PDB file of C-alpha atoms in Angstrom:
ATOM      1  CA  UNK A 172      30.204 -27.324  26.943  1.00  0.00           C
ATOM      2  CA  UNK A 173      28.252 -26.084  29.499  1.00  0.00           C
ATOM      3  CA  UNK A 174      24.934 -24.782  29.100  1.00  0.00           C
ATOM      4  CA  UNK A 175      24.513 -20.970  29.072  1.00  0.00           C
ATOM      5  CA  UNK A 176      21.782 -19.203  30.925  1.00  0.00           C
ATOM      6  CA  UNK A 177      19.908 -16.152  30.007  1.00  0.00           C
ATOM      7  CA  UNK A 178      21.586 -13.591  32.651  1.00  0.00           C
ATOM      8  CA  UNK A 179      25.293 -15.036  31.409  1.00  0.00           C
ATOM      9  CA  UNK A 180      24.474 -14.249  27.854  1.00  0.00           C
ATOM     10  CA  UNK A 181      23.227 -10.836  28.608  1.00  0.00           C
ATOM     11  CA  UNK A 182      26.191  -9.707  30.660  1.00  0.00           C
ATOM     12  CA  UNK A 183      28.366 -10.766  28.213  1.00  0.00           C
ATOM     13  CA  UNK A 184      26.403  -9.390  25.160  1.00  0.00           C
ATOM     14  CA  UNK A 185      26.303  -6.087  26.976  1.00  0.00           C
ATOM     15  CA  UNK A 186      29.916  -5.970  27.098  1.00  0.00           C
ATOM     16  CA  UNK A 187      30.303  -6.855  23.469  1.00  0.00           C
ATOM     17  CA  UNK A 188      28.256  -3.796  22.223  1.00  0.00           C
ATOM     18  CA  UNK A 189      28.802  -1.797  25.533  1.00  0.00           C
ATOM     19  CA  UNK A 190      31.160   0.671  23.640  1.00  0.00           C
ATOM     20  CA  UNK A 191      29.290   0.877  20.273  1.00  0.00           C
ATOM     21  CA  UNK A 192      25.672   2.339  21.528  1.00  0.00           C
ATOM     22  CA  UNK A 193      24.049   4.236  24.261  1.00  0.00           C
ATOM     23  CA  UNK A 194      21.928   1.990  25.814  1.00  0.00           C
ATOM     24  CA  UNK A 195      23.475  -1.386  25.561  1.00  0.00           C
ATOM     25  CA  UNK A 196      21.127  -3.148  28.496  1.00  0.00           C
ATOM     26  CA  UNK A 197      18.063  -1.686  26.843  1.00  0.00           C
ATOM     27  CA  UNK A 198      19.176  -2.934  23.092  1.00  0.00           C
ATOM     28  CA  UNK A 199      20.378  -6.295  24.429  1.00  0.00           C
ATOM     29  CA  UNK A 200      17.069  -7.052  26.654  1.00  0.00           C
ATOM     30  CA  UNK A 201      14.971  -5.909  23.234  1.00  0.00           C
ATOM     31  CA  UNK A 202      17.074  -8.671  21.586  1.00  0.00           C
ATOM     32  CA  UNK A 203      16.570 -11.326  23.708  1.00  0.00           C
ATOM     33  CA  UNK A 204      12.722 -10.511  24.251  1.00  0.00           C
ATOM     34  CA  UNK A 205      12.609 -10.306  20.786  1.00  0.00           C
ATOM     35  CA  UNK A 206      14.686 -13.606  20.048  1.00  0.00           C
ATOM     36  CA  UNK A 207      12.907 -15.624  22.894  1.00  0.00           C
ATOM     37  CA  UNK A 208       9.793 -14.613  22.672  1.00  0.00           C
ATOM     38  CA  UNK A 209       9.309 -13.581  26.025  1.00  0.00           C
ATOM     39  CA  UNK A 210       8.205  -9.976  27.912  1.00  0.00           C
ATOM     40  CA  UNK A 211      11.547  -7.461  28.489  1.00  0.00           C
ATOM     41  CA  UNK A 212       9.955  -8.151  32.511  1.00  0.00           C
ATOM     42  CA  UNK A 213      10.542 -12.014  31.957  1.00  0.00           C
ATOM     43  CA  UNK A 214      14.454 -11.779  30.372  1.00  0.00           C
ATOM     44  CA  UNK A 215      14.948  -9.706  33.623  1.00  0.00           C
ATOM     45  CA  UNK A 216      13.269 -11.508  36.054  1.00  0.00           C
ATOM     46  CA  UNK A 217      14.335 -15.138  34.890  1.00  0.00           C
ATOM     47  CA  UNK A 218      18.866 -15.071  34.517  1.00  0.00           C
ATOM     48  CA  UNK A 219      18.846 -18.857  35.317  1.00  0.00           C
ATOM     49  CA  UNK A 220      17.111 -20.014  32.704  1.00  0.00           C
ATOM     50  CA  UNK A 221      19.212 -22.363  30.610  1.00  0.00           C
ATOM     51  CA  UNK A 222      19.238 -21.484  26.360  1.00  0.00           C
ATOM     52  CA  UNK A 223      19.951 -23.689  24.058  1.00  0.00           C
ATOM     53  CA  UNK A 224      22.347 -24.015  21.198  1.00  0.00           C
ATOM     54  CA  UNK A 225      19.793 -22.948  18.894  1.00  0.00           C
ATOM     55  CA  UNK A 226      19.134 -19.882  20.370  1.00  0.00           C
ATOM     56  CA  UNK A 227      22.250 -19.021  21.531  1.00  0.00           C
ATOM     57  CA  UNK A 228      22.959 -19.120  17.663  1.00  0.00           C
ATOM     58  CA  UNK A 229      20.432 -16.267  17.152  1.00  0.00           C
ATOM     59  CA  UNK A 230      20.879 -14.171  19.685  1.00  0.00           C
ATOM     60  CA  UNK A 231      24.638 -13.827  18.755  1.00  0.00           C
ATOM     61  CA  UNK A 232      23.248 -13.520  14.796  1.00  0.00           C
ATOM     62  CA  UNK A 233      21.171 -10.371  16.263  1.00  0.00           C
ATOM     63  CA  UNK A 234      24.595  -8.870  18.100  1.00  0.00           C
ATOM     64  CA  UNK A 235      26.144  -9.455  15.609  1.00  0.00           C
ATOM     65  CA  UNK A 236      23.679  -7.583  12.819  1.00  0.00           C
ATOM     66  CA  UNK A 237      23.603  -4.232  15.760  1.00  0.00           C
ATOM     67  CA  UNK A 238      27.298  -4.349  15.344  1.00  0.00           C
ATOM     68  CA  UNK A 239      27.538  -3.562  11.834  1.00  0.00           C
ATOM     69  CA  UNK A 240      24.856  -0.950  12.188  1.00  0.00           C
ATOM     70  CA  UNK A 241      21.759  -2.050  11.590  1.00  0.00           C
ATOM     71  CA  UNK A 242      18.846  -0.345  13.264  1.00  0.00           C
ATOM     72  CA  UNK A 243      17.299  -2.129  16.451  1.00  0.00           C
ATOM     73  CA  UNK A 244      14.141  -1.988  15.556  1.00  0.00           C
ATOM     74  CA  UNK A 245      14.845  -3.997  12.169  1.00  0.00           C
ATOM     75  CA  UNK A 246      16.797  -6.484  13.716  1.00  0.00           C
ATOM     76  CA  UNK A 247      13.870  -6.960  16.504  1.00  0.00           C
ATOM     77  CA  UNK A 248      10.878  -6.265  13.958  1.00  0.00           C
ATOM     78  CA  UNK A 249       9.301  -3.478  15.882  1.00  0.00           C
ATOM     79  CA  UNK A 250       9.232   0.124  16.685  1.00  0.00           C
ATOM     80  CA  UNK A 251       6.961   1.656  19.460  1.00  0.00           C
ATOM     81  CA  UNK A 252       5.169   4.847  18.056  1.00  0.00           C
ATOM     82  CA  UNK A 253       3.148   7.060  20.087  1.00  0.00           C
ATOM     83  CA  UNK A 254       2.216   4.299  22.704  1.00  0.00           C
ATOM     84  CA  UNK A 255       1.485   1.764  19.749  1.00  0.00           C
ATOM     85  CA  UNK A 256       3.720  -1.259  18.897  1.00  0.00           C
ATOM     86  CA  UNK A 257       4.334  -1.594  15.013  1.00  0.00           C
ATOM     87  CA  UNK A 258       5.773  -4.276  13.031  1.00  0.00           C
ATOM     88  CA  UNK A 259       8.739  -2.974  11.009  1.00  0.00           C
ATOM     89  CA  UNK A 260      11.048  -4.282   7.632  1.00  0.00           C
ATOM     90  CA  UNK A 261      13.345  -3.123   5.595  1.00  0.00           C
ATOM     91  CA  UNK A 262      10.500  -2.381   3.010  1.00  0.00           C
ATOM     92  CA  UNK A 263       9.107   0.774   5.443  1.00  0.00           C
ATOM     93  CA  UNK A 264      10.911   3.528   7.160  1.00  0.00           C
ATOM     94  CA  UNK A 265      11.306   3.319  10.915  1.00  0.00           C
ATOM     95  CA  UNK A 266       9.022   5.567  12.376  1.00  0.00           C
ATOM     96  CA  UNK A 267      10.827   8.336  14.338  1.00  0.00           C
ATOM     97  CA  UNK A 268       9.949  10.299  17.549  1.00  0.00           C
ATOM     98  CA  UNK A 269       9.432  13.083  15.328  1.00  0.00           C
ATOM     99  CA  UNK A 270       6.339  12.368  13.808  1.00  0.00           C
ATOM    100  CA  UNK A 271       4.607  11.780  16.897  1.00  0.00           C
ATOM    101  CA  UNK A 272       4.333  15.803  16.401  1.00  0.00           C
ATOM    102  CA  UNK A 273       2.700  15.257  12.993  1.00  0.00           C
ATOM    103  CA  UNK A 274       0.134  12.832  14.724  1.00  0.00           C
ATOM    104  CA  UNK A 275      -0.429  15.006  18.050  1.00  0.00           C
ATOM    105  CA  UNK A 276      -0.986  18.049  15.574  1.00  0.00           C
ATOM    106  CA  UNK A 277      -3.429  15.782  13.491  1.00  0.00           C
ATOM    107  CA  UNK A 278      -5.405  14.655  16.578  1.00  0.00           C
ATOM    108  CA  UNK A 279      -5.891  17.464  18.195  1.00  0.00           C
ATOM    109  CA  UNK A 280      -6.984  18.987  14.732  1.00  0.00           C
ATOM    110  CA  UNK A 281      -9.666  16.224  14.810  1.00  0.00           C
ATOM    111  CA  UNK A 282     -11.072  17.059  18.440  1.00  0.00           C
ATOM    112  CA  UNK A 283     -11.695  20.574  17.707  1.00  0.00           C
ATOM    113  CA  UNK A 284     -13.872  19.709  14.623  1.00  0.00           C
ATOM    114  CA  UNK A 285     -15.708  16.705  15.398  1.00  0.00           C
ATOM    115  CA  UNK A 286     -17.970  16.956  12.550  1.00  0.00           C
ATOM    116  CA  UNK A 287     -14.904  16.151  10.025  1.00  0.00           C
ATOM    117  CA  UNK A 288     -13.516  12.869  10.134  1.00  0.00           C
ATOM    118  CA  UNK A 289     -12.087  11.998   6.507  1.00  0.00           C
ATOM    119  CA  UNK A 290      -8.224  11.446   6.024  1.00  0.00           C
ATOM    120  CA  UNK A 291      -5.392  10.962   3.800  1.00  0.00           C
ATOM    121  CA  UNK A 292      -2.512   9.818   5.003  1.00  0.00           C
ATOM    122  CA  UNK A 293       0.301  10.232   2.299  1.00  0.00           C
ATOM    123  CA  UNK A 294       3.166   8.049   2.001  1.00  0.00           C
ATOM    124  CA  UNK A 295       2.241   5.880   4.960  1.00  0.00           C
ATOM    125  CA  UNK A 296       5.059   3.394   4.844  1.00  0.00           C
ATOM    126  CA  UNK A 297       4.562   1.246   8.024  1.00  0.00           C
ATOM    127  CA  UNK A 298       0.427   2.906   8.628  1.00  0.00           C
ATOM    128  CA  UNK A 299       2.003   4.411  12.054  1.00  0.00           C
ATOM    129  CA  UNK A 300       0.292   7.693  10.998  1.00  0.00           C
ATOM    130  CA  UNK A 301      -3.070   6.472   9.867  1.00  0.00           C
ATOM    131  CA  UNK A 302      -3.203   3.792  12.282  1.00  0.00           C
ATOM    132  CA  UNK A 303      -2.277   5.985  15.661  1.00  0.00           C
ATOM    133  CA  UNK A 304      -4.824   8.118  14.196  1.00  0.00           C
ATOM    134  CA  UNK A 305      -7.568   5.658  13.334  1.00  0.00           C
ATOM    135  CA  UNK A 306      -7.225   4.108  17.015  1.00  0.00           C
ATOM    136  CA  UNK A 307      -7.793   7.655  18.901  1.00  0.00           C
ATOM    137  CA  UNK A 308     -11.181   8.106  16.287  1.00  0.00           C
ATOM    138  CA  UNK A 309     -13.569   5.344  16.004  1.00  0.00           C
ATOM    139  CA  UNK A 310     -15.284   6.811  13.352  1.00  0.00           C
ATOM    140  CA  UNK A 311     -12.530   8.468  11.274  1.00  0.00           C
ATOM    141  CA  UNK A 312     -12.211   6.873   8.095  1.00  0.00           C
ATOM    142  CA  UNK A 313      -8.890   7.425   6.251  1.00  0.00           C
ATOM    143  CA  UNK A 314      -7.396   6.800   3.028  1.00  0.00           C
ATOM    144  CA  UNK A 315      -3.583   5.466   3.133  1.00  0.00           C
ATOM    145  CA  UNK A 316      -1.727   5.837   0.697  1.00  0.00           C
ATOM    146  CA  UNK A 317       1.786   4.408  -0.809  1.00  0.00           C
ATOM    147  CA  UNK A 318       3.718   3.733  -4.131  1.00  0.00           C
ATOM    148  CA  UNK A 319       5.267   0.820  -2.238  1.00  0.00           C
ATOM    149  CA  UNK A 320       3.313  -2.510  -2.328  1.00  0.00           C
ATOM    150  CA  UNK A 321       5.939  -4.310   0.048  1.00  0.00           C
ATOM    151  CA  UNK A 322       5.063  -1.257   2.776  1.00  0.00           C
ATOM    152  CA  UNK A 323       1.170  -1.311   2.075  1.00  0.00           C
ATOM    153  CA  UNK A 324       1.789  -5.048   3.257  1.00  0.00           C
ATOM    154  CA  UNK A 325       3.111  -4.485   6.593  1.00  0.00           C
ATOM    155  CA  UNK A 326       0.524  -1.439   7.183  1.00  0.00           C
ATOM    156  CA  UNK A 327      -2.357  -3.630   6.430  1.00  0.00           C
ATOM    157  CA  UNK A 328      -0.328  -6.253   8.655  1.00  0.00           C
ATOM    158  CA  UNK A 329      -0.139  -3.640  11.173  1.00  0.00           C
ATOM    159  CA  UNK A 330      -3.919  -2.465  10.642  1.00  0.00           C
ATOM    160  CA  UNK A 331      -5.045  -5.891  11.800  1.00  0.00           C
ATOM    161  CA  UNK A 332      -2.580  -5.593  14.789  1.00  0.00           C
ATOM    162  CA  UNK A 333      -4.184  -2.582  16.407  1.00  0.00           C
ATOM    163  CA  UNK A 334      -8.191  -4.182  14.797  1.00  0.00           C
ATOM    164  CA  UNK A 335      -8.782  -0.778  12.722  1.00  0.00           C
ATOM    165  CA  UNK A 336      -8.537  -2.326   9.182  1.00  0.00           C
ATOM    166  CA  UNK A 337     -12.389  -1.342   9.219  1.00  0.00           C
ATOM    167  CA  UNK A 338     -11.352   2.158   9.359  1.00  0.00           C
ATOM    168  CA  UNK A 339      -8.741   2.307   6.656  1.00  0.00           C
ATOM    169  CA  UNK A 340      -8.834   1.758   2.747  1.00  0.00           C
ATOM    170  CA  UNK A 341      -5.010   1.328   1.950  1.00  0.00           C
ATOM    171  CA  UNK A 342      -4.370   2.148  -1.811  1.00  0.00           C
ATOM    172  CA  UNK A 343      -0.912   1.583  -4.125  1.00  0.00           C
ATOM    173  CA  UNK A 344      -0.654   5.495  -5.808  1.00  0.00           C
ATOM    174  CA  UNK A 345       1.795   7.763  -6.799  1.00  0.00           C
ATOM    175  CA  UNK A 346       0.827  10.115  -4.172  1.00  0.00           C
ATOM    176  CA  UNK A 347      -2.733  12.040  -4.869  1.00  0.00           C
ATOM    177  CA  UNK A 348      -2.384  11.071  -8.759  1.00  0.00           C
ATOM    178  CA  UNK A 349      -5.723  10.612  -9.968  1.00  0.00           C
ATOM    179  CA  UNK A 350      -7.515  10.495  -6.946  1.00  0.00           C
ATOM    180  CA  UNK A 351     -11.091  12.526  -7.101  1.00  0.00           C
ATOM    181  CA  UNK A 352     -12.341  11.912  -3.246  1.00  0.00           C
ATOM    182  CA  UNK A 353     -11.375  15.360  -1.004  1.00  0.00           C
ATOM    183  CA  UNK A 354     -10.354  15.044   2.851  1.00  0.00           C
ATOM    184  CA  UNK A 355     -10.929  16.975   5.690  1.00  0.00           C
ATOM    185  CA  UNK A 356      -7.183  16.364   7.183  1.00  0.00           C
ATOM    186  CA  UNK A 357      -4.078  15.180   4.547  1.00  0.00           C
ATOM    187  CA  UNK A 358      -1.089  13.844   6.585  1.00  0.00           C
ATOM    188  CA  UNK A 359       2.196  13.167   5.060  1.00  0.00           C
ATOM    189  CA  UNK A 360       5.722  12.420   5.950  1.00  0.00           C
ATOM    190  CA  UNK A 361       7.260  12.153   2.600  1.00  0.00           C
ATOM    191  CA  UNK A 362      10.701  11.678   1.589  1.00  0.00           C
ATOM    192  CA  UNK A 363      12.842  14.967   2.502  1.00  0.00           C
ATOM    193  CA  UNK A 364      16.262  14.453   2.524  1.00  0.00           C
ATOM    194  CA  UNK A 365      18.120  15.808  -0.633  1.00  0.00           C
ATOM    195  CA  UNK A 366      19.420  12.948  -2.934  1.00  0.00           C
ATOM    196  CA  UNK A 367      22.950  14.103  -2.721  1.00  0.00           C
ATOM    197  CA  UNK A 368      23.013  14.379   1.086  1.00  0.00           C
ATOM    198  CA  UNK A 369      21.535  11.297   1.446  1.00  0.00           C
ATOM    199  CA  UNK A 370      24.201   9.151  -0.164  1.00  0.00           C
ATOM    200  CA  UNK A 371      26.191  10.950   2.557  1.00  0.00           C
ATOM    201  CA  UNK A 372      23.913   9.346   5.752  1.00  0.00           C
ATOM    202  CA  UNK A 373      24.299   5.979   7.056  1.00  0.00           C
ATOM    203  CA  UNK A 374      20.454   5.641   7.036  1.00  0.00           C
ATOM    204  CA  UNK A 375      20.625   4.815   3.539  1.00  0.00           C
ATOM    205  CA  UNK A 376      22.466   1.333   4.050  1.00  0.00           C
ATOM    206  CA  UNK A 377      19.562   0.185   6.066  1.00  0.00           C
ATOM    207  CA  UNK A 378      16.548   1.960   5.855  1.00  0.00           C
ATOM    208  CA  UNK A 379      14.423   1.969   1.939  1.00  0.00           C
ATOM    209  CA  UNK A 380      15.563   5.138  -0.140  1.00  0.00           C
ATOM    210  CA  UNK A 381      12.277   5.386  -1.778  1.00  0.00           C
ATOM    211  CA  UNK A 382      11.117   6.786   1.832  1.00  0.00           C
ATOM    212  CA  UNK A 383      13.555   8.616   2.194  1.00  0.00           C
ATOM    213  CA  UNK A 384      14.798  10.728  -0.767  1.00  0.00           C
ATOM    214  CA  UNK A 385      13.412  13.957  -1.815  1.00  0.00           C
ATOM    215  CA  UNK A 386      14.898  14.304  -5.285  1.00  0.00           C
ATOM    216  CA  UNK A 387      17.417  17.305  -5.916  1.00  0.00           C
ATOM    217  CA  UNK A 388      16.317  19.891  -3.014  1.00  0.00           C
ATOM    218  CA  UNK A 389      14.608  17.651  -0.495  1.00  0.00           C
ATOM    219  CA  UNK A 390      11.005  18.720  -1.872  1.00  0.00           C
ATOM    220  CA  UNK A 391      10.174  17.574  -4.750  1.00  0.00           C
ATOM    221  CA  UNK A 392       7.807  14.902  -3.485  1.00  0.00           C
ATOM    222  CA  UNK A 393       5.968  17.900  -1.084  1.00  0.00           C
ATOM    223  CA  UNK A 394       5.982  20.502  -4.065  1.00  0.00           C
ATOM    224  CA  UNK A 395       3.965  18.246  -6.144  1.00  0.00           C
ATOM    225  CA  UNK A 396       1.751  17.378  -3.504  1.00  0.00           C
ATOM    226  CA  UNK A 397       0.963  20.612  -2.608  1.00  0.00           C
ATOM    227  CA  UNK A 398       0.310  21.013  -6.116  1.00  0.00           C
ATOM    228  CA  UNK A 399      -2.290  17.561  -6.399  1.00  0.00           C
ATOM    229  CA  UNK A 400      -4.113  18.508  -2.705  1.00  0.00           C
ATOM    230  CA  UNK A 401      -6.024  21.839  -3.923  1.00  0.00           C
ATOM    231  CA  UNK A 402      -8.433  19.880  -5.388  1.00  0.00           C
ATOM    232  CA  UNK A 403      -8.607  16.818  -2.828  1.00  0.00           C
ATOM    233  CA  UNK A 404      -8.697  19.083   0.166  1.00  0.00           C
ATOM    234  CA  UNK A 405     -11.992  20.332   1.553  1.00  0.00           C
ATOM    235  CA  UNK A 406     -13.138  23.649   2.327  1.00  0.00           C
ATOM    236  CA  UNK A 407     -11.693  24.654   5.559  1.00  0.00           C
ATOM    237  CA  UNK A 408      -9.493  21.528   5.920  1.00  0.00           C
ATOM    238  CA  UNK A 409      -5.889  21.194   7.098  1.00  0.00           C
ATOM    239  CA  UNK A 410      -2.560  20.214   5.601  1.00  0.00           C
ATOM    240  CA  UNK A 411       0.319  18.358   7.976  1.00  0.00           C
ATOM    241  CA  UNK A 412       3.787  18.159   6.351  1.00  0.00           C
ATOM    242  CA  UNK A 413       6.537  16.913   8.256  1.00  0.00           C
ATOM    243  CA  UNK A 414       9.633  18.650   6.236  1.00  0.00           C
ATOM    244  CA  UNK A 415      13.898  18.851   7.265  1.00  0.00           C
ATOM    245  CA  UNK A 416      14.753  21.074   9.913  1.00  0.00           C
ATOM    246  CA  UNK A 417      16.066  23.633   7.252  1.00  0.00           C
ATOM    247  CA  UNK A 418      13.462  23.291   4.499  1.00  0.00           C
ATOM    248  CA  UNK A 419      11.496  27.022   5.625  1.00  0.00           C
ATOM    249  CA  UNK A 420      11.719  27.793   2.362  1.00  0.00           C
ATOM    250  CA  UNK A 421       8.817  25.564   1.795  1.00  0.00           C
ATOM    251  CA  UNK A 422       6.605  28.353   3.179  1.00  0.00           C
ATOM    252  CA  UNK A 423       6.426  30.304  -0.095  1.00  0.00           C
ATOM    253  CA  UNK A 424       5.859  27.158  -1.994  1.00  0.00           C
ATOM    254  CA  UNK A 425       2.789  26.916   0.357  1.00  0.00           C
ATOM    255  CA  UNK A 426       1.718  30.595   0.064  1.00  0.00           C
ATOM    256  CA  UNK A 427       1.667  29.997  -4.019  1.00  0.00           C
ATOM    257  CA  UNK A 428      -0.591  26.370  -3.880  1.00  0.00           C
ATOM    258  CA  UNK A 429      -2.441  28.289  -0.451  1.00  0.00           C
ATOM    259  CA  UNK A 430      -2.379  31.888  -0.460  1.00  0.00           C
ATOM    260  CA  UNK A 431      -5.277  32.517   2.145  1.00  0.00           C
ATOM    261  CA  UNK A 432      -4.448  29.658   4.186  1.00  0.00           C
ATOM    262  CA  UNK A 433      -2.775  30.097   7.963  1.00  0.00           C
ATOM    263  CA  UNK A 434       0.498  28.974   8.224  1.00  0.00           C
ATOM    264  CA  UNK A 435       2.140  27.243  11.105  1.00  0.00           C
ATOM    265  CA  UNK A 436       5.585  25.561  11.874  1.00  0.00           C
ATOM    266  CA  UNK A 437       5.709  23.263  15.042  1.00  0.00           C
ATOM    267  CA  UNK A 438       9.276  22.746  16.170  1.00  0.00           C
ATOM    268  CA  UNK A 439      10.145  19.644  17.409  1.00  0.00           C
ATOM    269  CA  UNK A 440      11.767  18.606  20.615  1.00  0.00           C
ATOM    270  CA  UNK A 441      15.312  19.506  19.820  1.00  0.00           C
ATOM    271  CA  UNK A 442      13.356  23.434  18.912  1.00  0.00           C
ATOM    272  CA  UNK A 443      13.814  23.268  15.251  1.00  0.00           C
ATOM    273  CA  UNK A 444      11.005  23.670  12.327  1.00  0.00           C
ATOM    274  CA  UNK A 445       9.210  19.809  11.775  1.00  0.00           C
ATOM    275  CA  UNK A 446       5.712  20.219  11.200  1.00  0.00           C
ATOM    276  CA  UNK A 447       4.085  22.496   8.971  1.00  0.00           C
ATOM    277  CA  UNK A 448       0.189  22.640   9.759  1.00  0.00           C
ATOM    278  CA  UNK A 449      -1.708  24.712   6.643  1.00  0.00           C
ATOM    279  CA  UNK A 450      -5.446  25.468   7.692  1.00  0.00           C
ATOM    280  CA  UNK A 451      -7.801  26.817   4.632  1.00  0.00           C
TER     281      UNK A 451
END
């Protein structure tokens, strides 16, 4: 059999997948960057190079896993998040565009009050939050926090990726249970989506349902940190919940935990409610 090169496998991979996705070049040169351990720039500028059986093997086993679904960025092992590479599993949520807005809320939070640097990051799953965060400050210190020891693994791996482990404490908790120490800034992206809707979504036959399920109405998890933060937020601090596009009922959950705080929702790029901001 004749040997196949790297261009020849590409052109026929993207006509495998070509009417099952988007962006079938950009998924197909992840895969074999990914695969081959080489830069996207290399895969493109080197379609003579020979492969051999061995990798041919696993670069079909990758096609073949984005054909049935699976997300890209588990099939490659990373997800780019606000300019940062992060290693992702099936143990963390893929971090979504979306919380970016969380992040570019939180930072700019910090550079208007540079004497507060102390943050909890709530539910951090992969660390993109605490971690984006913790490599714009150099001297923000943050608390990260999950129930999940198989996630607080790949954000500590993930930590030592972007060299800010110095910078973080990672802790296993249910939430703020228990915890005495008070923040200037608490971050979360907590599970949101409604149990029964969820069993509805393909998400769930990838992606870990303990990040993703909200119990009953899609708030359980935020109601009962609202709830645990009054007494582990500081005077004057702020409060960033990423919620569902149709969770505004949230607000007078907020106004019961917070009733002299200022509330703000920041809509996301498709203009609907993502990011509620709560300043004491």
């Amino acid at each position: 059999m004749r040997p196949t090169s790297v261009g020849e496998w590409i052109g026929q991979a993207i006509f495998t997948i070509s009417e099952k996705t988007e962006f079938p070049f950009i998924e197909i040169n992840a895969i074999a960057s990914s695969i081959l351990g080489k830069p996207k720039e290399w895969i493109v500028s080197h379609p003579e190079s020979l492969l051999d059986p061995g990798q041919v093997q696993a670069l079909d086993h990758a096609v073949e896993r984005l054909l049935t679904g699976e997300p890209l960025a588990y099939i490659t092992g990373q997800r780019a998040f606000y300019g940062l590479d992060f290693e992702v599993n099936r143990n963390v949520l893929i971090p979504r565009p979306e919380t970016e807005i969380l992040v570019e809320e939180a930072i700019n939070w910090f550079e208007n009050h540079p004497d507060r640097r102390s943050m909890a990051d709530i539910g951090t799953g992969s660390g993109a939050i605490a971690i984006t965060c913790a490599d714009r400050f150099p001297d923000l210190k943050i608390t990260a926090i999950d129930i999940s020891p198989e996630a607080l693994t790949v954000a500590r791996r993930n930590a030592e990726r972007h060299h800010v482990t110095d910078r973080i404490e990672f802790k296993q908790n249910d939430l703020l249970t228990g915890f005495k120490e008070k923040f200037d800034v608490i971050a979360a992206n907590l599970p949101y989506i409604p149990s029964d809707s969820l069993n509805q979504l393909d998400v769930i036959r990838f992606e870990p349902r303990l990040a993703l399920d909200g119990g009953t109405t899609g708030i359980t998890f935020i109601t009962r940190l609202l709830d645990q933060s009054r007494k582990n937020i500081r005077p004057e601090g702020c409060l960033f919940l990423e919620i569902q596009y149709n969770q505004i009922n949230v607000i007078s959950i907020i106004e019961q935990y917070y009733p002299h705080a200022v509330t703000n929702i920041v809509n996301d790029l498709a203009s609907l409610p993502r990011v509620i901001k709560i300043q004491l």
